[in-house]
XYZ file of C-alpha atoms in Angstrom:
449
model
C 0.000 0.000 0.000
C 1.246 3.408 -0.923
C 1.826 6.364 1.367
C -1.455 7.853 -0.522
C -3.653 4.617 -0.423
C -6.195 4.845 2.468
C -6.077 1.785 4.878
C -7.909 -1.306 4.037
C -10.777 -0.720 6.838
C -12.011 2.568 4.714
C -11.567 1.336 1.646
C -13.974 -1.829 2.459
C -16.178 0.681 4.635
C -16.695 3.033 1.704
C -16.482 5.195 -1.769
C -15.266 8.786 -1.137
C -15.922 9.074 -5.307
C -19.318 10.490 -5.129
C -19.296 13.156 -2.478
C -17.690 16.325 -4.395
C -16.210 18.020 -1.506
C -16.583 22.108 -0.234
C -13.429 24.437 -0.054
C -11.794 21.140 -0.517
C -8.607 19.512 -2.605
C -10.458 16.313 -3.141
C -7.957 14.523 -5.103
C -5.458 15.392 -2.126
C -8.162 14.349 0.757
C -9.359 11.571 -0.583
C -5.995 9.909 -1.062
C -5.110 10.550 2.354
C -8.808 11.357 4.129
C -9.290 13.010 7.848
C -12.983 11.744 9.077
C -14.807 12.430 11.796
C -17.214 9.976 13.643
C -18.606 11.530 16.046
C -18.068 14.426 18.683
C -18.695 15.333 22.334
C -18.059 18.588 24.476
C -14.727 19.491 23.402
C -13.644 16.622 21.380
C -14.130 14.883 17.897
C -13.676 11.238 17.629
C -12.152 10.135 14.402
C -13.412 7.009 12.647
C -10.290 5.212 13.859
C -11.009 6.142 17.791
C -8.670 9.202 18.324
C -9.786 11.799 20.053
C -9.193 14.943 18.935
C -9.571 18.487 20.566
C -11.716 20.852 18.321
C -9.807 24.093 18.586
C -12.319 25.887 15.799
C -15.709 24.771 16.906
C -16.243 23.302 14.473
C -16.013 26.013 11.786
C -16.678 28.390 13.828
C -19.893 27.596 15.089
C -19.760 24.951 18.054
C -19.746 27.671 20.580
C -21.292 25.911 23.258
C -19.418 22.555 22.175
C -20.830 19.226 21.078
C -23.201 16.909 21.673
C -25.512 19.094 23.711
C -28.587 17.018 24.512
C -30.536 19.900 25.147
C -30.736 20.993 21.706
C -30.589 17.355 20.591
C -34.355 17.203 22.426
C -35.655 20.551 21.162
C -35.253 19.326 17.637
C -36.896 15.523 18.781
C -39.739 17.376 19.833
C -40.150 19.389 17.318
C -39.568 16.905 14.679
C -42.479 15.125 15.928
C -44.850 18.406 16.186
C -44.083 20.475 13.054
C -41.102 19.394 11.179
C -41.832 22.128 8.104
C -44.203 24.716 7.717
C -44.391 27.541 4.616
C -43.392 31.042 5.502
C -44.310 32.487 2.253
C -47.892 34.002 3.662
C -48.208 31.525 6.270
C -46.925 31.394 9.780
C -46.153 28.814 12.823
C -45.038 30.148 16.589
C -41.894 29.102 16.918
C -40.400 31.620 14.513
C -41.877 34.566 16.015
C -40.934 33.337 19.540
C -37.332 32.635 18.023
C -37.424 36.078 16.601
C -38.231 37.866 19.532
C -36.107 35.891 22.004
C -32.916 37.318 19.097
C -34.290 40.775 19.075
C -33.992 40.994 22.840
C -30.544 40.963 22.826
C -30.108 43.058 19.728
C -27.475 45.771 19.783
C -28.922 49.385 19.625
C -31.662 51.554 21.112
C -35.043 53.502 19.770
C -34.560 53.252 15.912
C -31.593 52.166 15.530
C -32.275 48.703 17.219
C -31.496 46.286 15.451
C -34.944 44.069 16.545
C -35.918 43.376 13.552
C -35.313 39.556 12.104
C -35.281 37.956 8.501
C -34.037 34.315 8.857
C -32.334 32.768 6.247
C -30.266 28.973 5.578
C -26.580 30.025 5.884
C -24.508 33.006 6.288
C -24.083 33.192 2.585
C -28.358 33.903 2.172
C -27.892 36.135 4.698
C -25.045 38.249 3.139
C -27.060 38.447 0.203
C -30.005 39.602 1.705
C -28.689 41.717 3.611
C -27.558 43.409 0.785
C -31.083 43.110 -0.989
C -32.278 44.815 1.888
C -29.930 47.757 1.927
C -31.222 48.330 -1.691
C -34.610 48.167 -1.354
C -34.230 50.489 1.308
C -32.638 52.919 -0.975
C -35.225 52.559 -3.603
C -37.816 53.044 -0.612
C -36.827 56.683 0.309
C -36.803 57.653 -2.736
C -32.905 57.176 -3.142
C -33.116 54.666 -6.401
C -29.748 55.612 -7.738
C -27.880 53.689 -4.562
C -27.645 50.567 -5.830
C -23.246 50.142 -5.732
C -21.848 48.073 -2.004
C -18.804 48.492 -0.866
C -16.848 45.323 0.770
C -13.406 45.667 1.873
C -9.954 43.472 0.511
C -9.961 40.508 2.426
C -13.093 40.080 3.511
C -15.199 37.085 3.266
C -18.817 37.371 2.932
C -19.902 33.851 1.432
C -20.116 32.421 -1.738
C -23.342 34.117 -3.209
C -22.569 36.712 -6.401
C -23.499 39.065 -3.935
C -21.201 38.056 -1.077
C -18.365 37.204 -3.594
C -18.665 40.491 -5.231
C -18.502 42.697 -1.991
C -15.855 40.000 -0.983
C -12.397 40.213 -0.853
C -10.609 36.939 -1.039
C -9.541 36.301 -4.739
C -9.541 32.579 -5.234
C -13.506 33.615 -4.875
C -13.528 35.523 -7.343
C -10.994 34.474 -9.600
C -13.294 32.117 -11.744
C -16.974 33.586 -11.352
C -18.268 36.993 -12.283
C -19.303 40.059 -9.976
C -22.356 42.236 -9.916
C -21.138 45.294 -11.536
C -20.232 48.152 -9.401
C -19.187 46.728 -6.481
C -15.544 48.351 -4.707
C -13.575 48.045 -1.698
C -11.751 49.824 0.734
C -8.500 48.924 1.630
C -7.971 46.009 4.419
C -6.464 46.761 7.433
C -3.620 44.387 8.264
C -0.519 46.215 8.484
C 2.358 43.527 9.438
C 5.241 46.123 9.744
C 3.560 48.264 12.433
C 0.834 46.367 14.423
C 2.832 42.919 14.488
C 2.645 41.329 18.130
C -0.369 43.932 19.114
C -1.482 42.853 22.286
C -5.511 43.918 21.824
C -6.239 46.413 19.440
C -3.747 47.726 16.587
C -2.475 51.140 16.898
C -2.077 52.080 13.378
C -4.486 52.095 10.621
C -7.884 54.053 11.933
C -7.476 56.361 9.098
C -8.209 53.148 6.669
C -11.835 53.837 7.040
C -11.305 57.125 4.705
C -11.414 55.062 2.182
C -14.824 55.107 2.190
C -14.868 58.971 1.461
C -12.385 57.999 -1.294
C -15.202 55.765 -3.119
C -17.561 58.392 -2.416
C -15.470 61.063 -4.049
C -14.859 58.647 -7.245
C -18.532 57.266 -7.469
C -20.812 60.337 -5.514
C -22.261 58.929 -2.783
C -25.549 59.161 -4.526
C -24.729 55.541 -6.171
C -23.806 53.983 -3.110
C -26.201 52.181 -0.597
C -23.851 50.272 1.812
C -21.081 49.508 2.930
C -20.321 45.752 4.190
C -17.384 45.108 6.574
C -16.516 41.920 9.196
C -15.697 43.409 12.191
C -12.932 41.578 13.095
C -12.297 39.813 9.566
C -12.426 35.926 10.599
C -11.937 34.033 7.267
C -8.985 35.576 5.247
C -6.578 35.485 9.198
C -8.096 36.919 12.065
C -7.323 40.676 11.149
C -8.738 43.088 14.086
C -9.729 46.604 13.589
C -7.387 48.969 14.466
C -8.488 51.512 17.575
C -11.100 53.982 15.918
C -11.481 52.130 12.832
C -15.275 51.119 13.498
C -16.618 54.019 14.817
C -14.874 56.441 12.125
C -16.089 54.136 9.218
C -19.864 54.559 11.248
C -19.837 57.976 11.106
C -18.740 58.740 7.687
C -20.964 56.241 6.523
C -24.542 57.619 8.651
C -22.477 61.370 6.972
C -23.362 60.290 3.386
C -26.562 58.177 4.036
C -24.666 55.140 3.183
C -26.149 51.973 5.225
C -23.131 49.924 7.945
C -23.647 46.398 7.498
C -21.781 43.997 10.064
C -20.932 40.601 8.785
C -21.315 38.817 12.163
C -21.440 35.379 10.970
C -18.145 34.174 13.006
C -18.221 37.194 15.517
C -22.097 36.717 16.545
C -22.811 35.355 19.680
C -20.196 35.227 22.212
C -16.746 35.165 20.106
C -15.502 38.024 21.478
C -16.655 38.051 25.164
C -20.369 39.585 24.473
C -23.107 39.235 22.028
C -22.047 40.444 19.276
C -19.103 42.761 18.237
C -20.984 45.739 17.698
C -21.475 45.156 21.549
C -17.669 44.590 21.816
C -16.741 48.000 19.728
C -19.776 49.963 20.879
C -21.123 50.117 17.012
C -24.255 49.695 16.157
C -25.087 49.115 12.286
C -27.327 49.391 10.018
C -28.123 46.162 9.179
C -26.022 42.607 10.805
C -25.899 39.189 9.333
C -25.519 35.953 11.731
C -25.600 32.560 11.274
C -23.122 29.947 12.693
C -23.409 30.030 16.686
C -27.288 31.193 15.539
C -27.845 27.526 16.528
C -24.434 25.660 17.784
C -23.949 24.422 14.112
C -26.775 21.811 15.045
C -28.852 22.719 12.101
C -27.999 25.591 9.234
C -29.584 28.634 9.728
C -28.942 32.602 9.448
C -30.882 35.604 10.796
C -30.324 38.847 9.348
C -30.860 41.982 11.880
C -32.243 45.395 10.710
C -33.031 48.107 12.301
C -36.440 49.634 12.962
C -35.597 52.253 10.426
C -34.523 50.118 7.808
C -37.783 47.831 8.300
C -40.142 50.400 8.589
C -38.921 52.303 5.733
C -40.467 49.303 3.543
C -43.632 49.049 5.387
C -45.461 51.477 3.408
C -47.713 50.965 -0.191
C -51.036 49.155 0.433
C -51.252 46.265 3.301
C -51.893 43.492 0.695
C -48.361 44.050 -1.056
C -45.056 42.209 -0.588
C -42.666 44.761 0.920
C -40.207 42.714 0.179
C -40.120 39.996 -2.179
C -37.948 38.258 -1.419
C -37.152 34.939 1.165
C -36.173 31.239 0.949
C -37.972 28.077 1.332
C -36.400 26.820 4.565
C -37.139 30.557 5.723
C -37.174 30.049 9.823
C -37.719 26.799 9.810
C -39.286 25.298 12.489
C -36.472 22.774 13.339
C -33.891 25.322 13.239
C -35.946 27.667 15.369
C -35.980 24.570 18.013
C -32.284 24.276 17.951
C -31.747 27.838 18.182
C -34.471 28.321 20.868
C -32.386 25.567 23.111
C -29.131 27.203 21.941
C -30.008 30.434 23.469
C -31.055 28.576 26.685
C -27.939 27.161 26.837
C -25.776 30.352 26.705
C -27.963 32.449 28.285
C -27.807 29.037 32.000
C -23.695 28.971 30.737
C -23.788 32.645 30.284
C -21.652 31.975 27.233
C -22.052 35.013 25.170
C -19.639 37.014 27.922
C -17.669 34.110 28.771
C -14.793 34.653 26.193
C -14.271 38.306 28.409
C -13.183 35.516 30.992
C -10.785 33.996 29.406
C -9.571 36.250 26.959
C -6.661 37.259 29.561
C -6.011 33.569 29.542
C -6.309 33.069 25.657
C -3.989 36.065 25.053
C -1.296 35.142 27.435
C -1.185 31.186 25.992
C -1.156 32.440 22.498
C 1.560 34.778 22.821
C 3.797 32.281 24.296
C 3.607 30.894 20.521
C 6.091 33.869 19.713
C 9.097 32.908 18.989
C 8.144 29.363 17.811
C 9.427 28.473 14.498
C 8.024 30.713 11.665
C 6.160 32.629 13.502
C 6.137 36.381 12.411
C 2.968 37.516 13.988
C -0.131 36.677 16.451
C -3.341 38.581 17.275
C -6.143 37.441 19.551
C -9.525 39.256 20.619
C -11.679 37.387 22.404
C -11.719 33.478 22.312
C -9.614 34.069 18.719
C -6.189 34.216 17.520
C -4.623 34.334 14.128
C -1.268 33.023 14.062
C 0.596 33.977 11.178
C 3.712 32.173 9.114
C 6.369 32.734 7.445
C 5.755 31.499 3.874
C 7.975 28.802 1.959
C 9.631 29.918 -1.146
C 6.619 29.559 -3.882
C 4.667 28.037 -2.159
C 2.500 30.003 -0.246
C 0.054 27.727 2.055
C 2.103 25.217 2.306
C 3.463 25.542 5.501
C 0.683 25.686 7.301
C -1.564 23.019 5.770
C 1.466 20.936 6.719
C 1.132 21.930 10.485
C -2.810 21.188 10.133
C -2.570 17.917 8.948
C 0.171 17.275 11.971
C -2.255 18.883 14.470
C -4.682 16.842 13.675
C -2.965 13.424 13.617
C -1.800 14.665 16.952
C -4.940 15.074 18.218
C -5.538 19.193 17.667
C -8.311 20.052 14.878
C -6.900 23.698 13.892
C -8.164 26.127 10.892
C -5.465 27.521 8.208
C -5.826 30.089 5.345
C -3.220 30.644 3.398
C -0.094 30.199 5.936
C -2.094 32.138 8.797
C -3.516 29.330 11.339
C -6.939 30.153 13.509
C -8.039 28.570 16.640
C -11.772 29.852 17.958
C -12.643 26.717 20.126
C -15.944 26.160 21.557
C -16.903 28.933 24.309
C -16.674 25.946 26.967
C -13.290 25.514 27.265
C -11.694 25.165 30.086
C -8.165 26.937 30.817
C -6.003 23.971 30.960
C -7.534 22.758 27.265
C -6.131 26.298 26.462
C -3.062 25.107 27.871
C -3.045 21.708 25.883
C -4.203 23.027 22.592
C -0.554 25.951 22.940
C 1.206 22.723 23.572
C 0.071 20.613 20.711
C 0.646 23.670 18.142
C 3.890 24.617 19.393
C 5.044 21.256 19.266
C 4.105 21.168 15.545
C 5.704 23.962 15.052
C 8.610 23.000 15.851
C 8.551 20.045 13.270
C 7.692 22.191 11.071
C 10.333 22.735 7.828
C-alpha cells in the first residue's frame, strides 16, 4: 500500500468518489482522508477512535461545544410536532418566539435597534439579503440611484454573487463573475507596524477614509452600503485597528450610506459579548448571523435590521409584498428549536460574555507561541487568535496546511488560510484545554520545515 492509499478498513467501509467536496482539494483528501465519527463537548472522535480536541468549533460555530442534549431534544420534539411549515404568507409560533427571544438581545436603542429579524439557511443567504435589503431600502426613500456596495480586501462574505462580489478573497472571485459596481476599501492588516499587538492595533484608523475615497470617485448618490466583518475571521483573524469602526460609522450615517456587520463568526459570544458591535460599541445598520445562531446543530442565518430600515419598507397598500424576497427553509421550524435551546444554553452557561473571561487567559497562551518556528505575527480578541507564518519559497500555504494535517494526527483540529492558522474553540473551554491546545501547536511547530 502506498503512502497515498487509504487503509484497508475505509476502503472496504466506503467510496469517497461520489461526495464532491466544499473548499476542498479532493484529489489530495481523498488519497489521504481526515474523518470524523462523532463528537462530544470538546472533542471529535475520528473514525479510527482518536480523540481529537476541536480548537475551531467546528467552523466556527460549536460555541457551546458538542453533543448538547438539550438541543438534541428541542429538535426531537419538534420533529415530531411540526417538522416544516411555509413562511411564504403563512406562519407557525416558533419563529416569532425565536425572533423575539434574538431581538432581545439586539445591539442598539429607539430606531436604531437592530430588533428586527429575517431568517435565512446560511450566512451566505444572509449576506445576500442583507444586501437586498440595503437596496430596497434605498429605492424606498426615494434614493433609487444607490444601488453600488462596498466590501473591503480581504473580507469574506460567502459564496453568493453578492457576497463574492462585496468580498475580498480572490480565489472567490478568480473564476466567477461580480455584480457590476461593487468596490472596496483597503484592508487593514498592516504587518510592519501592528505585528505582536497585544488587543487592538495602533495604526491604521485612518483606513476607514477610504470610504470617502469611493464616495469622491462614485458620488455617494450611487452607493447604498457599505459591508465590513468586524474583526475579519476568514482571510486570518485581522482586528480593527483603535477607531477604525466608529470612524467608518460615522462617515458612513455622513453620506446616508447603510453599515452592514458581517457577524457570521463574531455573533454570539466570540468576542466576550453578544455580538461585536457590543464589543466595539457600534451599532449598524443592518447585521448578518448565522453559525453560533444555533451551535452548528442545524444551518440557519438571521439577518438583523433596524427599525428604520424595516419600517422604511412598510409602506404601499397592506396586501403588497414589501419585500419579495425569502427562501424556502425561511425560519424553519427545526432550526428555530435548535436555536431556541441554543439560546437557553448560553444564556444558564452565560456563554455570550464568557470569552471576556478567558480572553486574559487566551492572550497570554497564544503569545507564548512567539518565537516558535516561523512565527512572524499573532493577534487574539476574544476566544480568537490568528497566528501567522512565514511562507515557503513559492509556495505560499504550504506551511501551514502541513502543520494542520500534523495537528490533527496529533490530536488538535486547527483552521489555516493561506499560511495564517486560527483557533476559535468552543466557548466551553476550560483553561487547561487552552493550555493543551498551545502545547500541541507549538510542538508542531517545531517540526515544522
Amino acid at each position: 500500500m502506498t503512502a497515498n492509499t487509504p487503509p484497508a478498513s475505509l476502503q472496504n467501509a466506503r467510496s469517497l468518489d461520489s461526495y464532491w467536496m466544499p473548499f476542498t482539494a479532493n484529489r489530495q483528501f481523498k488519497a489521504a482522508p481526515r474523518l470524523l465519527a462523532s463528537a462530544q463537548g470538546m472533542h471529535y472522535t475520528t473514525d479510527d477512535g482518536r480523540k481529537v480536541v476541536d480548537g475551531t468549533a467546528g467552523l466556527w460555530c460549536v460555541n457551546a461545544g458538542h453533543g448538547r442534549r438539550q438541543i438534541t431534544e428541542a429538535v426531537e420534539r419538534q420533529l415530531s410536532t411540526l417538522d416544516y411549515a411555509p413562511s411564504f404568507q403563512m406562519g407557525h409560533t416558533i419563529a416569532f418566539d425565536f425572533a423575539e427571544r434574538l431581538a432581545a438581545l439586539a445591539p442598539g436603542a429607539g430606531d436604531a435597534k437592530l430588533d428586527r429579524v429575517f431568517f435565512t439557511g446560511s450566512g451566505s443567504e444572509s449576506v445576500d439579503t442583507a444586501l437586498k435589503i440595503a437596496i430596497a431600502y434605498q429605492r424606498a426613500i426615494g434614493q433609487g440611484t444607490r444601488t453600488r456596495l462596498i466590501g473591503r480586501e480581504r473580507g469574506y462574505h460567502g459564496v453568493g454573487f453578492g457576497g463574492i462580489s462585496v468580498g475580498g478573497l480572490v480565489n472567490n472571485r478568480r473564476v466567477f463573475p461580480q455584480l457590476p459596481g461593487s468596490d472596496h476599501l483597503r484592508h487593514t492588516h498592516d504587518l510592519a507596524r501592528n505585528a505582536y499587538t497585544k488587543g487592538l492595533p495602533e495604526h491604521g484608523a485612518e483606513l476607514a477614509d477610504d470610504l470617502e475615497r469611493l464616495v469622491a470617485l462614485h458620488g455617494a448618490e450611487t452607493i447604498a452600503a457599505v459591508i465590513v466583518e468586524p474583526v475579519a475571521g476568514s482571510t486570518g483573524v485581522l482586528l480593527p485597528p483603535k477607531g477604525y469602526l466608529q470612524r467608518l460609522r460615522e462617515i458612513a450615517t455622513r453620506h446616508g450610506i447603510l453599515l452592514i456587520f458581517d457577524e457570521v463568526i463574531t455573533g454570539f459570544g466570540r468576542l466576550g459579548m453578544p455580538f461585536a458591535a457590543d464589543y466595539f460599541g457600534v451599532v449598524p445598520d443592518i447585521m448578518t448571523t448565522a453559525k453560533g445562531l444555533t451551535n452548528g446543530a442545524v444551518p440557519m442565518g438571521a439577518v438583523f435590521a433596524s427599525r428604520k430600515v424595516h419600517d422604511a419598507l412598510m409602506t404601499g397598500p397592506e396586501a403588497a409584498i414589501e419585500l419579495f424576497h425569502g427562501y424556502t427553509y425561511s425560519g424553519h421550524p427545526i432550526a428555530c428549536a435548535a436555536g431556541l435551546a441554543t439560546l437557553d444554553i448560553y444564556a444558564e452557561e452565560g456563554l455570550l460574555t464568557r470569552a471576556a473571561e478567558l480572553a486574559a487567559k487566551w492572550q497570554e497562551a497564544m503569545h507564548s507561541l512567539r518565537g516558535a518556528p516561523h512565527v512572524i505575527d499573532i493577534r487574539t480578541i476574544g476566544l480568537v487568535v490568528g497566528i501567522e507564518l512565514e511562507s515557503r519559497a513559492g509556495a505560499i500555504g504550504a506551511r501551514a496546511y502541513d502543520i494542520f494535517v500534523d495537528c490533527f494526527e496529533k490530536g488538535l483540529l486547527i483552521r489555516v488560510t493561506g499560511d495564517i492558522i486560527a483557533l476559535s474553540p468552543p466557548l466551553i473551554v476550560e483553561p487547561g484545554q487552552i493550555d493543551d491546545m498551545v502545547s500541541l501547536l507549538g510542538e508542531a511547530l517545531k517540526r515544522a520545515a
